[in-house]
């Protein structure tokens, strides 16, 4: 390595760092993972029966999207009881059994806490509807009088993330048109009033409820949204899912007041044994602003949506990697990396769209279709690059099988409120939420014994089923298994990172080597296992440096042993 020019990006973590600093956390979307009772919706007993898949994959923890009691208007992100399991998914006893089995297998469990809003069926909201304006019950939510003589104009111009106005008018108990309540998401998801200490006490108690049951942490939904700016000033712009646009300007995102809430939560977690963690879903830019959520007395981790958003171009990847590491280093927090989740088009499809175009919020049959082969090739390369980066990584169920988005789902199946609130202008997120294929030749590809499936699976899922990939050299599943094993063995998640090559040019001319190939050097845990990472995004194959030994490649090398286009390799030095 002495003759390679390097630029240090990040110093190694101590080898005995707590588990979460380099954890690989796998997201299970409970309704779509495994269906134990055959009703077509996944459930907790189904999940427990298939946990072996995750132990073999080699992840450290599982994050479950919400399985709490909910009318399911936003697939469980509309919670009506934070201390119970929705009957669709099972019972509290099923949750205990799942936790116990996961812990036996060495897998930690992260649950999804939704504090910005409840369901409109939550007992508190029902109480608020029955109570008078100004009452204690109304003060737990964001009720306001409307404008105009008859109060028929919403209190302000805020827009819902799912489309349409962010306010809905209620009918008072006496039958007259009444106050309005704020919902940054669907009208079935009223926002809590986080200025009210009663709301704060309630959520600290919910945290304790799940910590006492043995969960290892929380993913916190819309963590940047809890506090709204004093006076609720006007803000006419649209907000999109997982978008960091406008966060700096918005009176409802990233207000300074959110941080004291998380400091209080952190002290609750710290009372418990076993390194329990919180991860923030905060769509906040720039990276320095997002880093405020992971200061030492707040969250342990925050999702790095900047990485998910980065186009498949060396200059963009280099920038986001550099900025994320430096912002997180400035507060002593590990970076995290993510490519897919239940809110975005799966990366195997996203990366099959032309580079540089706006990331779509869903793909329908009438939209330009992704190039499936190119998408999968790039997805494998992007994942292998991600898993070589220091910090934590989040995987979304099915990416280890290379699953594409369902891009031709019939509209009548769509459940995402975005689709309905925009009259179909936004197709929404159902295409990434389609049930998992386990066995090619079983009903619903092994998702449910009856063949029922709440969303139909596309035919391409058959050959991608887990049983078609397990033990098959070169399959995406085996690539992920090998990558996770090597990442662990070599301690890549705790390593120091350097950019290799001349990075002083800031050219956007893709013909220069610096803009075609991203080369990184990861020192590995304790500096013991230096690993070279080469991601070739250019048009020409590139050679491995002399003296390096190939460890893993996201796709086959050329006959001459070169790294082809859209391929990432790891090599020992
Ligand atoms: C988060 C969730 C998303 C949900 C929204 C409202 O962004 O990830 O699925 O719709 O919050 O709770």
XYZ file of C-alpha atoms and ligand atoms in Angstrom:
585
model
C 0.000 0.000 0.000
C 2.959 2.351 0.455
C 2.898 3.394 -3.188
C -0.840 4.068 -3.152
C -1.943 7.623 -2.517
C -4.542 7.647 0.249
C -6.715 10.197 2.017
C -7.884 9.232 5.503
C -11.620 9.534 6.018
C -12.133 7.861 9.361
C -10.064 6.388 12.195
C -10.676 2.839 13.440
C -12.962 2.216 16.414
C -11.636 0.336 19.446
C -11.816 -3.410 18.830
C -14.012 -3.907 21.918
C -16.681 -1.382 20.860
C -20.311 -2.046 21.840
C -22.278 -4.289 19.463
C -24.276 -1.561 17.741
C -21.324 0.429 16.429
C -20.815 -2.009 13.565
C -24.115 -3.913 13.634
C -25.848 -5.220 10.535
C -29.550 -4.831 11.225
C -32.159 -6.550 9.055
C -35.583 -4.990 8.633
C -38.537 -7.354 8.727
C -41.815 -5.982 7.430
C -44.075 -8.232 9.496
C -47.023 -8.403 7.128
C -44.811 -9.642 4.307
C -42.223 -11.968 5.797
C -43.913 -15.252 6.675
C -47.571 -16.079 7.233
C -48.136 -18.682 9.949
C -51.938 -18.858 9.851
C -52.566 -18.764 6.113
C -54.680 -15.593 5.997
C -52.316 -13.949 3.515
C -50.777 -11.515 6.007
C -47.496 -12.318 7.711
C -47.497 -12.780 11.487
C -45.272 -13.303 14.514
C -45.507 -17.138 14.654
C -44.622 -17.180 10.925
C -41.608 -14.983 11.591
C -40.448 -17.126 14.526
C -40.587 -20.228 12.333
C -38.210 -18.677 9.798
C -35.671 -16.970 12.063
C -33.089 -19.554 11.042
C -32.769 -17.702 7.717
C -31.448 -14.656 9.550
C -29.102 -16.577 11.808
C -27.599 -18.205 8.704
C -27.444 -14.889 6.897
C -25.290 -13.567 9.732
C -27.041 -10.365 10.776
C -26.751 -9.013 14.325
C -30.259 -7.729 14.903
C -33.745 -7.504 13.453
C -35.789 -4.326 13.274
C -39.502 -5.025 13.006
C -41.796 -2.486 11.401
C -44.736 -1.924 13.790
C -46.763 -4.936 14.914
C -48.751 -3.057 17.564
C -52.519 -2.831 17.698
C -53.581 -0.722 14.733
C -56.421 -0.239 12.252
C -53.686 -0.649 9.591
C -54.546 2.526 7.705
C -50.814 3.074 7.183
C -49.682 -0.544 7.510
C -49.249 -0.307 11.278
C -47.685 3.167 11.450
C -51.067 4.199 12.872
C -50.928 2.735 16.379
C -54.050 2.487 18.533
C -52.401 0.681 21.467
C -48.634 0.889 21.990
C -48.652 -1.902 24.573
C -50.395 -4.637 22.599
C -49.889 -6.700 19.443
C -52.365 -6.351 16.594
C -54.479 -9.529 16.296
C -53.452 -9.640 12.621
C -49.927 -10.461 13.804
C -50.617 -12.447 16.973
C -50.488 -11.841 20.704
C -48.084 -10.558 23.348
C -47.274 -14.192 24.086
C -46.261 -14.635 20.424
C -44.022 -11.564 20.759
C -42.393 -13.044 23.865
C -41.820 -16.327 22.023
C -40.294 -14.469 19.075
C -37.974 -12.522 21.364
C -36.911 -15.633 23.210
C -36.165 -17.576 20.012
C -34.300 -14.643 18.452
C -32.152 -14.248 21.559
C -31.424 -17.973 21.555
C -30.146 -17.557 18.006
C -28.011 -14.570 19.016
C -30.229 -12.062 17.201
C -31.178 -8.806 18.895
C -34.618 -7.266 18.474
C -35.414 -3.651 17.661
C -39.052 -2.524 17.688
C -40.514 0.422 15.832
C -41.787 3.263 18.003
C -44.170 5.747 16.367
C -44.244 8.848 18.609
C -45.197 11.620 16.171
C -48.795 10.503 15.831
C -51.204 7.808 16.945
C -54.119 6.239 15.137
C -57.387 8.127 15.275
C -58.702 4.976 16.989
C -56.305 5.432 19.935
C -58.278 5.827 23.199
C -56.765 9.286 23.726
C -57.930 10.577 20.362
C -61.403 9.152 20.837
C -61.502 10.900 24.220
C -60.368 14.128 22.582
C -63.172 13.950 20.024
C -65.726 13.517 22.792
C -64.246 16.332 24.924
C -64.580 20.097 24.587
C -62.149 22.458 22.843
C -59.367 23.431 25.249
C -59.908 20.326 27.408
C -57.027 18.211 28.716
C -57.972 15.460 26.270
C -57.647 17.841 23.279
C -54.326 19.170 24.605
C -52.648 15.807 23.944
C -53.048 16.403 20.197
C -52.751 19.461 17.947
C -56.303 20.847 17.839
C -56.847 24.408 16.588
C -59.807 26.571 15.601
C -60.239 27.134 11.875
C -59.859 30.537 10.231
C -62.624 32.748 8.862
C -65.875 33.769 10.474
C -67.227 30.208 10.528
C -63.863 28.520 11.119
C -64.144 26.608 7.848
C -60.607 27.426 6.635
C -57.785 25.202 7.994
C -55.602 26.828 10.708
C -52.677 27.060 8.264
C -51.504 25.903 4.826
C -49.402 22.885 5.838
C -49.460 19.892 3.478
C -49.588 16.232 4.463
C -46.599 14.100 3.438
C -49.125 11.726 1.864
C -50.752 14.538 -0.176
C -53.596 16.971 0.520
C -53.962 19.287 3.518
C -52.396 18.401 6.885
C -55.585 19.397 8.758
C -58.962 17.714 9.125
C -62.032 19.288 10.672
C -63.988 17.360 13.255
C -67.647 17.385 14.161
C -68.098 18.424 17.792
C -70.070 16.129 20.130
C -73.110 18.425 19.709
C -73.112 17.843 15.936
C -71.728 21.240 14.872
C -68.646 21.626 12.618
C -65.780 22.002 15.012
C -62.026 22.350 15.494
C -59.321 21.051 13.195
C -56.533 18.616 14.084
C -53.078 18.382 12.570
C -51.862 15.238 10.782
C -48.557 15.447 8.951
C -49.441 12.049 7.443
C -52.890 10.495 6.847
C -56.030 11.951 8.441
C -56.158 8.711 10.461
C -52.795 9.672 12.057
C -53.316 12.715 14.346
C -50.087 14.361 15.569
C -49.408 14.365 19.285
C -48.731 17.610 21.152
C -45.183 17.040 22.358
C -45.210 20.304 24.323
C -47.549 18.512 26.721
C -45.681 16.722 29.570
C -48.427 14.071 29.705
C -47.428 12.907 26.209
C -43.773 12.753 27.271
C -44.597 10.689 30.363
C -46.714 8.305 28.337
C -43.941 7.552 25.856
C -41.323 7.054 28.541
C -43.681 4.514 30.028
C -44.110 2.822 26.625
C -40.326 2.621 26.291
C -40.118 0.919 29.684
C -42.915 -1.484 28.771
C -40.904 -2.863 25.842
C -37.515 -2.631 27.573
C -38.944 -4.660 30.448
C -40.116 -7.282 27.941
C -36.532 -7.591 26.730
C -36.273 -5.679 23.463
C -32.807 -4.465 22.530
C -33.836 -1.148 21.099
C -36.113 1.118 19.144
C -36.236 2.489 15.647
C -37.942 5.845 16.103
C -40.376 6.841 13.376
C -40.268 10.423 12.050
C -37.897 11.408 14.853
C -37.389 14.860 13.358
C -41.086 15.751 13.425
C -42.278 15.783 17.029
C -41.923 19.492 17.773
C -43.661 22.079 15.628
C -42.491 25.682 15.455
C -44.210 28.079 17.857
C -47.242 29.726 16.235
C -47.385 27.161 13.415
C -46.189 29.624 10.733
C -47.181 29.120 7.070
C -45.348 26.567 4.916
C -46.996 25.874 1.570
C -44.397 23.459 0.119
C -45.044 19.754 -0.484
C -43.000 17.239 1.516
C -42.140 13.806 0.185
C -41.264 10.522 1.907
C -37.566 10.121 2.740
C -36.764 13.454 1.256
C -34.314 15.822 2.828
C -35.506 18.726 0.692
C -36.906 21.661 2.603
C -36.047 20.289 6.030
C -33.970 23.359 6.825
C -36.900 25.671 6.138
C -39.797 23.694 7.442
C -41.615 24.674 10.654
C -42.406 21.029 11.433
C -39.174 19.198 10.699
C -35.947 19.238 12.669
C -36.914 21.811 15.280
C -34.325 22.176 18.041
C -36.863 21.177 20.681
C -36.846 17.510 19.620
C -33.436 16.923 21.124
C -34.413 17.264 24.781
C -37.001 14.520 24.224
C -34.304 12.135 23.031
C -31.945 13.045 25.827
C -34.679 12.025 28.266
C -35.225 8.748 26.394
C -31.525 8.008 26.311
C -31.370 8.243 30.075
C -34.246 5.752 30.292
C -32.392 3.300 28.029
C -29.185 3.767 29.959
C -30.884 2.527 33.124
C -31.151 -0.904 31.497
C -28.476 -3.563 31.138
C -27.298 -4.783 27.775
C -26.598 -1.808 25.506
C -30.156 -1.068 24.394
C -30.220 1.332 21.444
C -32.303 3.887 19.578
C -32.033 4.649 15.863
C -33.578 7.822 14.433
C -35.577 7.971 11.265
C -34.818 11.632 10.609
C -34.935 12.965 7.061
C -32.598 15.790 7.796
C -29.931 17.484 5.701
C -27.088 18.340 5.643
C -25.139 15.562 7.380
C -24.016 17.946 10.159
C -27.632 18.624 11.045
C -28.437 14.893 11.066
C -25.397 14.297 13.289
C -27.042 16.333 16.062
C -29.392 13.370 16.591
C -26.464 11.085 17.424
C -24.685 13.242 19.960
C -23.429 11.136 22.873
C -26.536 11.615 25.035
C -29.137 11.128 22.270
C -29.615 8.407 19.627
C -27.022 5.705 19.077
C -27.636 5.699 15.343
C -29.583 7.574 12.660
C -30.441 6.312 9.192
C -28.204 7.722 6.513
C -30.717 8.613 3.839
C -28.041 10.614 2.028
C -26.434 7.300 1.095
C -29.741 5.813 -0.096
C -30.360 8.940 -2.195
C -26.898 9.034 -3.793
C -26.917 8.409 -7.552
C -24.766 5.560 -8.874
C -21.819 7.832 -9.639
C -18.375 7.807 -8.076
C -18.345 11.525 -7.295
C -21.678 11.292 -5.446
C -20.728 8.153 -3.534
C -17.383 9.612 -2.551
C -19.032 12.790 -1.313
C -21.708 11.066 0.722
C -19.242 8.619 2.286
C -16.795 11.393 3.140
C -19.445 13.752 4.525
C -21.263 11.072 6.527
C -18.103 9.853 8.209
C -16.855 13.320 9.011
C -20.221 14.508 10.379
C -20.628 11.417 12.567
C -17.001 11.497 13.691
C -17.514 15.073 14.866
C -19.940 13.768 17.524
C -18.266 10.393 18.108
C -21.106 8.379 16.543
C -20.790 5.553 14.029
C -22.147 6.176 10.544
C -24.902 3.926 9.221
C -25.594 2.880 5.645
C -28.823 1.827 3.965
C -30.024 1.212 0.418
C -33.606 -0.018 0.777
C -36.514 0.028 3.195
C -40.310 -0.222 3.179
C -40.730 3.380 1.987
C -38.586 3.428 -1.155
C -38.273 1.608 -4.477
C -36.054 -1.446 -3.893
C -32.477 -0.748 -4.922
C -32.380 -3.676 -7.368
C -34.971 -1.724 -9.375
C -33.956 1.824 -8.519
C -30.439 1.242 -9.819
C -31.866 -0.106 -13.090
C -33.265 3.347 -13.920
C -31.229 6.000 -15.751
C -28.590 7.494 -13.450
C -29.205 11.001 -12.208
C -32.974 11.141 -12.615
C -35.130 11.921 -9.604
C -35.727 8.922 -7.326
C -39.333 7.787 -7.933
C -41.724 7.232 -5.023
C -43.022 3.992 -6.549
C -43.194 2.551 -10.064
C -46.362 1.473 -11.873
C -46.923 -0.472 -15.081
C -47.390 2.758 -17.045
C -44.052 4.242 -15.885
C -40.715 3.656 -17.645
C -39.587 0.223 -16.421
C -36.195 -0.392 -14.802
C -33.608 -2.569 -16.552
C -33.815 -5.605 -14.253
C -30.465 -7.126 -15.153
C -28.541 -3.885 -14.852
C -30.406 -3.058 -11.658
C -29.482 -6.339 -9.990
C -25.868 -6.097 -11.096
C -25.569 -2.593 -9.676
C -27.521 -3.512 -6.566
C -25.073 -6.305 -5.773
C -22.146 -3.950 -6.348
C -23.768 -1.222 -4.216
C -24.470 -3.671 -1.379
C -20.944 -5.012 -1.362
C -19.631 -1.460 -1.243
C -22.007 -0.612 1.617
C -20.996 -3.655 3.653
C -17.338 -2.632 3.448
C -17.967 0.743 5.073
C -17.290 1.351 8.762
C -20.326 1.747 11.024
C -23.694 0.019 10.998
C -25.655 -1.217 7.982
C -29.371 -1.704 7.539
C -30.727 -4.361 5.175
C -34.326 -4.573 4.012
C -35.982 -7.973 3.788
C -35.518 -9.594 0.399
C -32.537 -7.538 -0.713
C -30.409 -10.577 0.169
C -32.365 -12.373 -2.569
C -31.918 -9.505 -5.027
C -35.678 -8.921 -5.093
C -36.891 -6.238 -7.475
C -39.781 -3.887 -6.846
C -43.177 -5.131 -8.050
C -43.514 -2.578 -10.843
C -46.753 -3.856 -12.367
C -49.031 -4.180 -9.364
C -52.689 -3.688 -10.249
C -53.942 -0.477 -8.689
C -56.837 -2.219 -6.975
C -54.367 -3.963 -4.640
C -52.756 -0.737 -3.489
C -53.108 0.063 0.209
C -50.604 2.874 0.663
C -52.513 6.029 1.695
C -50.222 8.027 -0.609
C -51.892 6.401 -3.620
C -55.372 7.236 -2.393
C -54.635 10.743 -1.094
C -53.041 11.779 -4.408
C -55.722 10.078 -6.536
C -53.052 7.808 -7.949
C -50.619 10.541 -9.014
C -48.139 8.958 -6.600
C -48.323 5.165 -6.893
C -46.938 4.784 -3.403
C -44.912 2.179 -1.581
C -46.780 -1.113 -2.013
C -44.362 -2.309 -4.717
C -41.526 -2.740 -2.203
C -43.760 -4.428 0.402
C -44.683 -7.584 -1.513
C -44.392 -10.855 0.492
C -41.126 -12.808 0.522
C -40.542 -15.825 -1.755
C -39.139 -18.754 0.243
C -39.777 -21.798 -1.972
C -40.254 -21.644 -5.708
C -42.680 -24.523 -5.981
C -44.863 -23.864 -2.930
C -48.113 -21.844 -2.815
C -47.365 -18.088 -2.602
C -43.721 -19.156 -2.987
C -43.797 -20.493 0.560
C -45.035 -17.252 2.135
C -48.303 -18.857 3.286
C -49.434 -22.468 3.206
C -52.817 -21.547 1.682
C -51.298 -19.520 -1.146
C -52.964 -16.358 0.131
C -50.904 -13.187 -0.115
C -52.138 -9.682 0.735
C -50.234 -8.375 -2.301
C -49.632 -10.661 -5.269
C -46.005 -11.635 -5.872
C -44.577 -10.999 -9.358
C -43.574 -14.102 -11.361
C -39.889 -13.077 -11.179
C -39.972 -13.926 -7.459
C -40.154 -17.686 -8.179
C -36.595 -18.127 -9.388
C -35.376 -15.701 -6.731
C -36.922 -17.727 -3.882
C -34.545 -18.470 -1.005
C -34.560 -22.217 -1.731
C -33.303 -21.544 -5.272
C -30.346 -19.542 -3.996
C -29.222 -21.297 -0.813
C -25.985 -23.152 -1.489
C -25.797 -21.902 -5.095
C -22.424 -20.318 -5.804
C -22.766 -16.805 -7.197
C -26.367 -16.342 -6.016
C -27.249 -13.071 -4.334
C -28.075 -14.907 -1.108
C -24.645 -16.546 -1.023
C -23.024 -13.192 -1.834
C -24.692 -11.607 1.205
C -23.831 -14.553 3.448
C -20.200 -14.451 2.380
C -20.052 -10.665 2.699
C -21.485 -10.677 6.220
C -19.145 -13.450 7.333
C -16.101 -11.666 5.922
C -17.196 -8.287 7.255
C -17.360 -9.834 10.679
C -14.132 -11.815 10.397
C -12.145 -8.828 9.122
C -13.894 -6.306 11.368
C -14.734 -3.979 8.493
C -17.445 -2.263 10.523
C -14.884 -1.115 13.105
C -12.077 -0.357 10.664
C -10.503 2.919 9.670
C -11.249 4.056 6.126
C -9.177 5.827 3.490
C -9.835 6.830 -0.086
C -7.254 5.484 -2.474
C -6.127 7.474 -5.512
C -5.940 11.067 -6.513
C -9.017 12.647 -5.027
C -7.973 16.235 -5.545
C -9.711 16.450 -8.933
C -13.293 17.458 -8.695
C -14.083 16.653 -12.269
C -17.473 15.453 -13.387
C -15.878 13.992 -16.517
C -16.570 10.280 -16.075
C -13.629 9.372 -18.290
C -11.042 10.149 -15.648
C -10.108 7.122 -13.563
C -11.033 8.893 -10.328
C -14.587 9.277 -11.497
C -14.961 5.782 -12.878
C -13.625 3.755 -9.976
C -14.077 4.183 -6.232
C -11.217 2.592 -4.333
C -11.204 2.404 -0.550
C -8.915 0.954 2.045
C -10.481 -0.422 5.215
C -7.964 -1.222 7.982
C -10.288 -3.745 9.635
C -10.755 -4.255 13.368
C -7.569 -3.312 15.201
C -5.807 -2.811 11.844
C -5.369 -6.567 11.516
C -7.096 -7.223 8.229
C -6.511 -4.470 5.678
C -9.022 -4.821 2.892
C -9.060 -3.074 -0.448
C -12.472 -2.275 -1.862
C -12.831 -1.457 -5.545
C -16.167 -0.401 -7.004
C -15.909 -0.072 -10.765
C -18.584 2.274 -12.079
C -16.729 3.051 -15.294
C -17.000 1.460 -18.703
C -13.592 -0.281 -18.723
C -12.552 -3.286 -16.626
C -9.855 -2.526 -14.037
C -7.042 -4.647 -12.640
C -6.516 -5.598 -9.005
C -3.357 -3.992 -7.612
C -0.359 -6.273 -7.522
C 0.006 -8.212 -4.317
C -3.688 -8.132 -3.464
C -5.731 -11.321 -3.184
C -9.377 -11.430 -4.173
C -11.739 -12.185 -1.282
C -15.172 -11.597 -2.768
C -16.729 -10.071 -5.872
C -20.278 -8.876 -6.494
C -20.169 -10.545 -9.927
C -17.832 -12.643 -12.064
C -14.460 -11.158 -13.034
C -13.463 -11.057 -16.719
C -11.586 -14.009 -18.186
C -8.383 -12.019 -17.613
C -9.189 -11.572 -13.930
C -10.201 -7.907 -14.252
C -12.994 -6.192 -12.326
C -15.738 -5.409 -14.856
C -18.189 -2.516 -14.980
C -20.714 -2.225 -12.142
C -18.837 -4.680 -9.968
C -17.382 -4.304 -6.478
C -14.612 -6.486 -5.108
C -12.943 -6.951 -1.748
C -9.293 -7.972 -1.725
C -6.834 -8.740 1.056
C -3.646 -6.693 1.123
C -42.239 6.718 8.518
C -42.457 5.285 8.104
C -43.513 5.268 7.042
C -44.787 5.832 7.625
C -44.548 7.242 8.160
C -45.686 7.695 9.020
O -41.665 7.468 7.522
O -41.257 4.719 7.699
O -43.735 3.979 6.559
O -45.775 5.876 6.631
O -43.418 7.291 8.968
O -45.682 7.015 10.229
